[in-house]
mmCIF file of C-alpha atoms in Angstrom:
data_model
loop_
_atom_site.group_PDB
_atom_site.id
_atom_site.type_symbol
_atom_site.label_atom_id
_atom_site.label_comp_id
_atom_site.label_asym_id
_atom_site.label_seq_id
_atom_site.Cartn_x
_atom_site.Cartn_y
_atom_site.Cartn_z
ATOM 1 C CA UNK C 1 -7.926 -9.727 -1.372
ATOM 2 C CA UNK C 2 -5.951 -7.955 1.356
ATOM 3 C CA UNK C 3 -3.656 -10.987 2.037
ATOM 4 C CA UNK C 4 -0.504 -9.135 0.958
ATOM 5 C CA UNK C 5 -1.310 -6.147 2.767
ATOM 6 C CA UNK C 6 -2.055 -8.123 6.240
ATOM 7 C CA UNK C 7 1.317 -10.010 5.497
ATOM 8 C CA UNK C 8 3.162 -7.093 4.945
ATOM 9 C CA UNK C 9 1.892 -5.238 8.050
ATOM 10 C CA UNK C 10 2.423 -8.439 10.129
ATOM 11 C CA UNK C 11 5.893 -8.797 8.954
ATOM 12 C CA UNK C 12 6.875 -5.261 9.640
ATOM 13 C CA UNK C 13 5.356 -5.448 13.313
ATOM 14 C CA UNK C 14 7.231 -8.406 14.310
ATOM 15 C CA UNK C 15 10.691 -7.467 12.729
ATOM 16 C CA UNK C 16 13.614 -8.931 14.758
ATOM 17 C CA UNK C 17 14.964 -5.463 15.771
ATOM 18 C CA UNK C 18 12.485 -2.907 17.413
ATOM 19 C CA UNK C 19 13.913 0.025 15.364
ATOM 20 C CA UNK C 20 12.482 -1.440 12.133
ATOM 21 C CA UNK C 21 8.850 -1.908 13.584
ATOM 22 C CA UNK C 22 6.303 0.540 12.662
ATOM 23 C CA UNK C 23 4.835 3.027 15.111
ATOM 24 C CA UNK C 24 1.434 3.049 16.343
ATOM 25 C CA UNK C 25 0.533 5.554 13.758
ATOM 26 C CA UNK C 26 2.290 3.956 10.920
ATOM 27 C CA UNK C 27 0.268 0.795 11.981
ATOM 28 C CA UNK C 28 -2.877 2.656 11.932
ATOM 29 C CA UNK C 29 -2.310 4.271 8.403
ATOM 30 C CA UNK C 30 -1.249 1.199 6.825
ATOM 31 C CA UNK C 31 -2.991 0.281 3.486
ATOM 32 C CA UNK C 32 -4.386 -2.876 5.265
ATOM 33 C CA UNK C 33 -6.691 -0.786 6.754
ATOM 34 C CA UNK C 34 -7.640 1.230 3.789
ATOM 35 C CA UNK C 35 -11.071 0.427 1.935
ATOM 36 C CA UNK C 36 -11.191 -0.282 -1.803
ATOM 37 C CA UNK C 37 -11.950 3.269 -2.832
ATOM 38 C CA UNK C 38 -9.049 4.640 -0.836
ATOM 39 C CA UNK C 39 -6.953 2.036 -2.513
ATOM 40 C CA UNK C 40 -8.214 2.787 -5.788
ATOM 41 C CA UNK C 41 -7.592 6.408 -5.364
ATOM 42 C CA UNK C 42 -4.266 6.033 -4.032
ATOM 43 C CA UNK C 43 -3.073 3.898 -7.150
ATOM 44 C CA UNK C 44 -4.647 6.757 -9.524
ATOM 45 C CA UNK C 45 -2.971 9.509 -7.607
ATOM 46 C CA UNK C 46 0.328 7.496 -7.683
ATOM 47 C CA UNK C 47 -0.251 7.158 -11.530
ATOM 48 C CA UNK C 48 -0.897 10.846 -12.009
ATOM 49 C CA UNK C 49 2.308 11.763 -10.258
ATOM 50 C CA UNK C 50 4.403 8.991 -12.135
ATOM 51 C CA UNK C 51 2.836 10.572 -15.227
ATOM 52 C CA UNK C 52 4.562 14.101 -14.596
ATOM 53 C CA UNK C 53 7.751 12.720 -13.804
ATOM 54 C CA UNK C 54 10.958 13.076 -16.111
ATOM 55 C CA UNK C 55 11.457 9.994 -18.356
ATOM 56 C CA UNK C 56 14.895 11.029 -19.917
ATOM 57 C CA UNK C 57 16.616 10.091 -17.750
ATOM 58 C CA UNK C 58 13.955 8.559 -15.543
ATOM 59 C CA UNK C 59 13.814 9.556 -11.951
ATOM 60 C CA UNK C 60 14.780 7.434 -9.023
ATOM 61 C CA UNK C 61 11.020 6.938 -8.427
ATOM 62 C CA UNK C 62 10.235 5.583 -11.830
ATOM 63 C CA UNK C 63 13.563 3.355 -11.953
ATOM 64 C CA UNK C 64 12.266 1.987 -8.805
ATOM 65 C CA UNK C 65 8.554 1.414 -9.865
ATOM 66 C CA UNK C 66 9.578 -0.375 -12.962
ATOM 67 C CA UNK C 67 12.750 -2.200 -11.126
ATOM 68 C CA UNK C 68 10.341 -5.091 -10.016
ATOM 69 C CA UNK C 69 8.058 -5.190 -13.209
ATOM 70 C CA UNK C 70 8.495 -8.459 -13.855
ATOM 71 C CA UNK C 71 7.584 -9.817 -10.333
ATOM 72 C CA UNK C 72 4.544 -7.619 -10.268
ATOM 73 C CA UNK C 73 3.229 -7.976 -13.749
ATOM 74 C CA UNK C 74 5.137 -11.262 -15.304
ATOM 75 C CA UNK C 75 6.355 -10.784 -18.874
ATOM 76 C CA UNK C 76 3.187 -9.197 -20.209
ATOM 77 C CA UNK C 77 0.314 -7.658 -18.116
ATOM 78 C CA UNK C 78 -1.876 -8.082 -21.230
ATOM 79 C CA UNK C 79 -1.788 -11.690 -20.806
ATOM 80 C CA UNK C 80 -3.558 -11.517 -17.452
ATOM 81 C CA UNK C 81 -6.339 -9.310 -18.434
ATOM 82 C CA UNK C 82 -9.513 -9.809 -20.418
ATOM 83 C CA UNK C 83 -9.447 -9.518 -24.373
ATOM 84 C CA UNK C 84 -12.470 -7.175 -24.240
ATOM 85 C CA UNK C 85 -10.438 -5.046 -21.949
ATOM 86 C CA UNK C 86 -7.257 -4.850 -23.969
ATOM 87 C CA UNK C 87 -9.389 -4.225 -26.973
ATOM 88 C CA UNK C 88 -11.310 -1.184 -25.670
ATOM 89 C CA UNK C 89 -7.784 -0.048 -24.341
ATOM 90 C CA UNK C 90 -5.926 -0.432 -27.724
ATOM 91 C CA UNK C 91 -8.383 2.154 -29.125
ATOM 92 C CA UNK C 92 -7.192 5.154 -27.388
ATOM 93 C CA UNK C 93 -3.610 4.773 -26.792
ATOM 94 C CA UNK C 94 -0.548 1.987 -26.715
ATOM 95 C CA UNK C 95 0.455 0.453 -23.528
ATOM 96 C CA UNK C 96 3.752 -1.151 -22.869
ATOM 97 C CA UNK C 97 2.855 -4.855 -21.386
ATOM 98 C CA UNK C 98 5.986 -4.756 -19.434
ATOM 99 C CA UNK C 99 5.356 -1.541 -17.513
ATOM 100 C CA UNK C 100 3.995 -1.185 -14.247
ATOM 101 C CA UNK C 101 3.484 2.615 -15.306
ATOM 102 C CA UNK C 102 1.660 1.703 -18.344
ATOM 103 C CA UNK C 103 -0.731 -0.718 -16.258
ATOM 104 C CA UNK C 104 -1.414 2.016 -13.738
ATOM 105 C CA UNK C 105 -2.231 4.386 -16.750
ATOM 106 C CA UNK C 106 -4.610 1.909 -18.076
ATOM 107 C CA UNK C 107 -6.323 1.451 -14.874
ATOM 108 C CA UNK C 108 -6.545 5.251 -14.316
ATOM 109 C CA UNK C 109 -7.671 5.651 -17.741
ATOM 110 C CA UNK C 110 -10.595 3.058 -17.707
ATOM 111 C CA UNK C 111 -11.488 4.297 -14.125
ATOM 112 C CA UNK C 112 -11.891 7.816 -15.625
ATOM 113 C CA UNK C 113 -13.989 6.868 -18.609
ATOM 114 C CA UNK C 114 -15.629 3.984 -16.605
ATOM 115 C CA UNK C 115 -19.429 5.412 -17.590
ATOM 116 C CA UNK C 116 -18.337 5.344 -21.253
ATOM 117 C CA UNK C 117 -17.445 1.691 -20.913
ATOM 118 C CA UNK C 118 -19.688 -1.192 -22.915
ATOM 119 C CA UNK C 119 -21.896 -2.799 -20.539
ATOM 120 C CA UNK C 120 -20.133 -6.164 -20.999
ATOM 121 C CA UNK C 121 -17.013 -4.327 -20.133
ATOM 122 C CA UNK C 122 -18.374 -3.150 -16.968
ATOM 123 C CA UNK C 123 -19.630 -6.233 -16.137
ATOM 124 C CA UNK C 124 -16.132 -7.920 -16.544
ATOM 125 C CA UNK C 125 -14.238 -5.188 -14.787
ATOM 126 C CA UNK C 126 -16.786 -5.054 -12.029
ATOM 127 C CA UNK C 127 -18.570 -2.257 -10.256
ATOM 128 C CA UNK C 128 -16.371 0.752 -8.725
ATOM 129 C CA UNK C 129 -14.506 0.921 -6.328
ATOM 130 C CA UNK C 130 -14.886 -2.781 -5.025
ATOM 131 C CA UNK C 131 -15.405 -4.982 -8.054
ATOM 132 C CA UNK C 132 -12.759 -2.791 -10.277
ATOM 133 C CA UNK C 133 -10.181 -2.700 -7.590
ATOM 134 C CA UNK C 134 -10.454 -6.574 -7.288
ATOM 135 C CA UNK C 135 -10.112 -7.146 -11.129
ATOM 136 C CA UNK C 136 -6.524 -5.776 -10.753
ATOM 137 C CA UNK C 137 -5.412 -7.166 -7.601
ATOM 138 C CA UNK C 138 -6.641 -10.653 -8.532
ATOM 139 C CA UNK C 139 -4.359 -10.748 -11.724
ATOM 140 C CA UNK C 140 -1.570 -8.597 -10.009
ATOM 141 C CA UNK C 141 -1.628 -9.353 -6.328
ATOM 142 C CA UNK C 142 1.787 -7.790 -5.850
ATOM 143 C CA UNK C 143 0.898 -4.201 -7.834
ATOM 144 C CA UNK C 144 -0.557 -2.145 -4.875
ATOM 145 C CA UNK C 145 2.052 -2.965 -2.178
ATOM 146 C CA UNK C 146 4.724 -2.330 -4.901
ATOM 147 C CA UNK C 147 3.243 1.069 -5.914
ATOM 148 C CA UNK C 148 2.905 2.056 -2.029
ATOM 149 C CA UNK C 149 6.037 0.986 -1.331
ATOM 150 C CA UNK C 150 7.729 3.012 -4.332
ATOM 151 C CA UNK C 151 5.930 6.043 -2.931
ATOM 152 C CA UNK C 152 6.913 5.307 0.827
ATOM 153 C CA UNK C 153 10.538 5.171 -0.363
ATOM 154 C CA UNK C 154 10.392 8.538 -2.145
ATOM 155 C CA UNK C 155 10.415 11.096 0.918
ATOM 156 C CA UNK C 156 9.843 14.264 -1.237
ATOM 157 C CA UNK C 157 6.809 12.800 -3.087
ATOM 158 C CA UNK C 158 5.452 11.070 -0.057
ATOM 159 C CA UNK C 159 5.023 14.334 1.759
ATOM 160 C CA UNK C 160 3.424 16.175 -1.336
ATOM 161 C CA UNK C 161 -0.020 17.434 -0.569
ATOM 162 C CA UNK C 162 -2.113 14.718 -2.801
ATOM 163 C CA UNK C 163 -0.453 11.972 -0.549
ATOM 164 C CA UNK C 164 -0.835 13.568 2.921
ATOM 165 C CA UNK C 165 -4.366 11.747 3.385
ATOM 166 C CA UNK C 166 -2.587 8.652 2.871
ATOM 167 C CA UNK C 167 0.397 8.930 4.979
ATOM 168 C CA UNK C 168 -0.771 11.865 7.215
ATOM 169 C CA UNK C 169 1.248 11.630 10.548
ATOM 170 C CA UNK C 170 2.994 8.592 9.926
ATOM 171 C CA UNK C 171 6.375 9.347 8.581
ATOM 172 C CA UNK C 172 8.445 5.747 8.329
ATOM 173 C CA UNK C 173 11.704 5.822 9.390
ATOM 174 C CA UNK C 174 14.476 4.424 6.757
#
């Protein structure tokens, strides 16, 4: 499941230009080394943060988040999810099947209400945090790194208190 993160880290470490290589601190804080709980919490924190951003006009972070939606989600993320998940999701609100933000919102909302889910849906989604995270990373292998890189590229957001545990002393140079 961590193949994309490993590839991302190795490619950064072997960048031709040494100035583009990560520092030791950046390597140690790379998400390849994060456990499933930290990864899932990061996605939830990112979703919470995207939720409060201005939508009209959209902030640069939201534009960046949605800019690669087709690569990350395909044309419709609903097609990659189980029918039972979508039926449970649709009872409470509508989600745009082409939006990265809406997929993150759906993941966050179902995680928050995991204990209230029907047992059959819990079985499909898997246990928290490992199985639940794997349910989504298998279907959307680019999602985690896309969200991570979106936050990394927003220095004002990346340095907010909620994101300090993910980036602590590592401040990527761009």
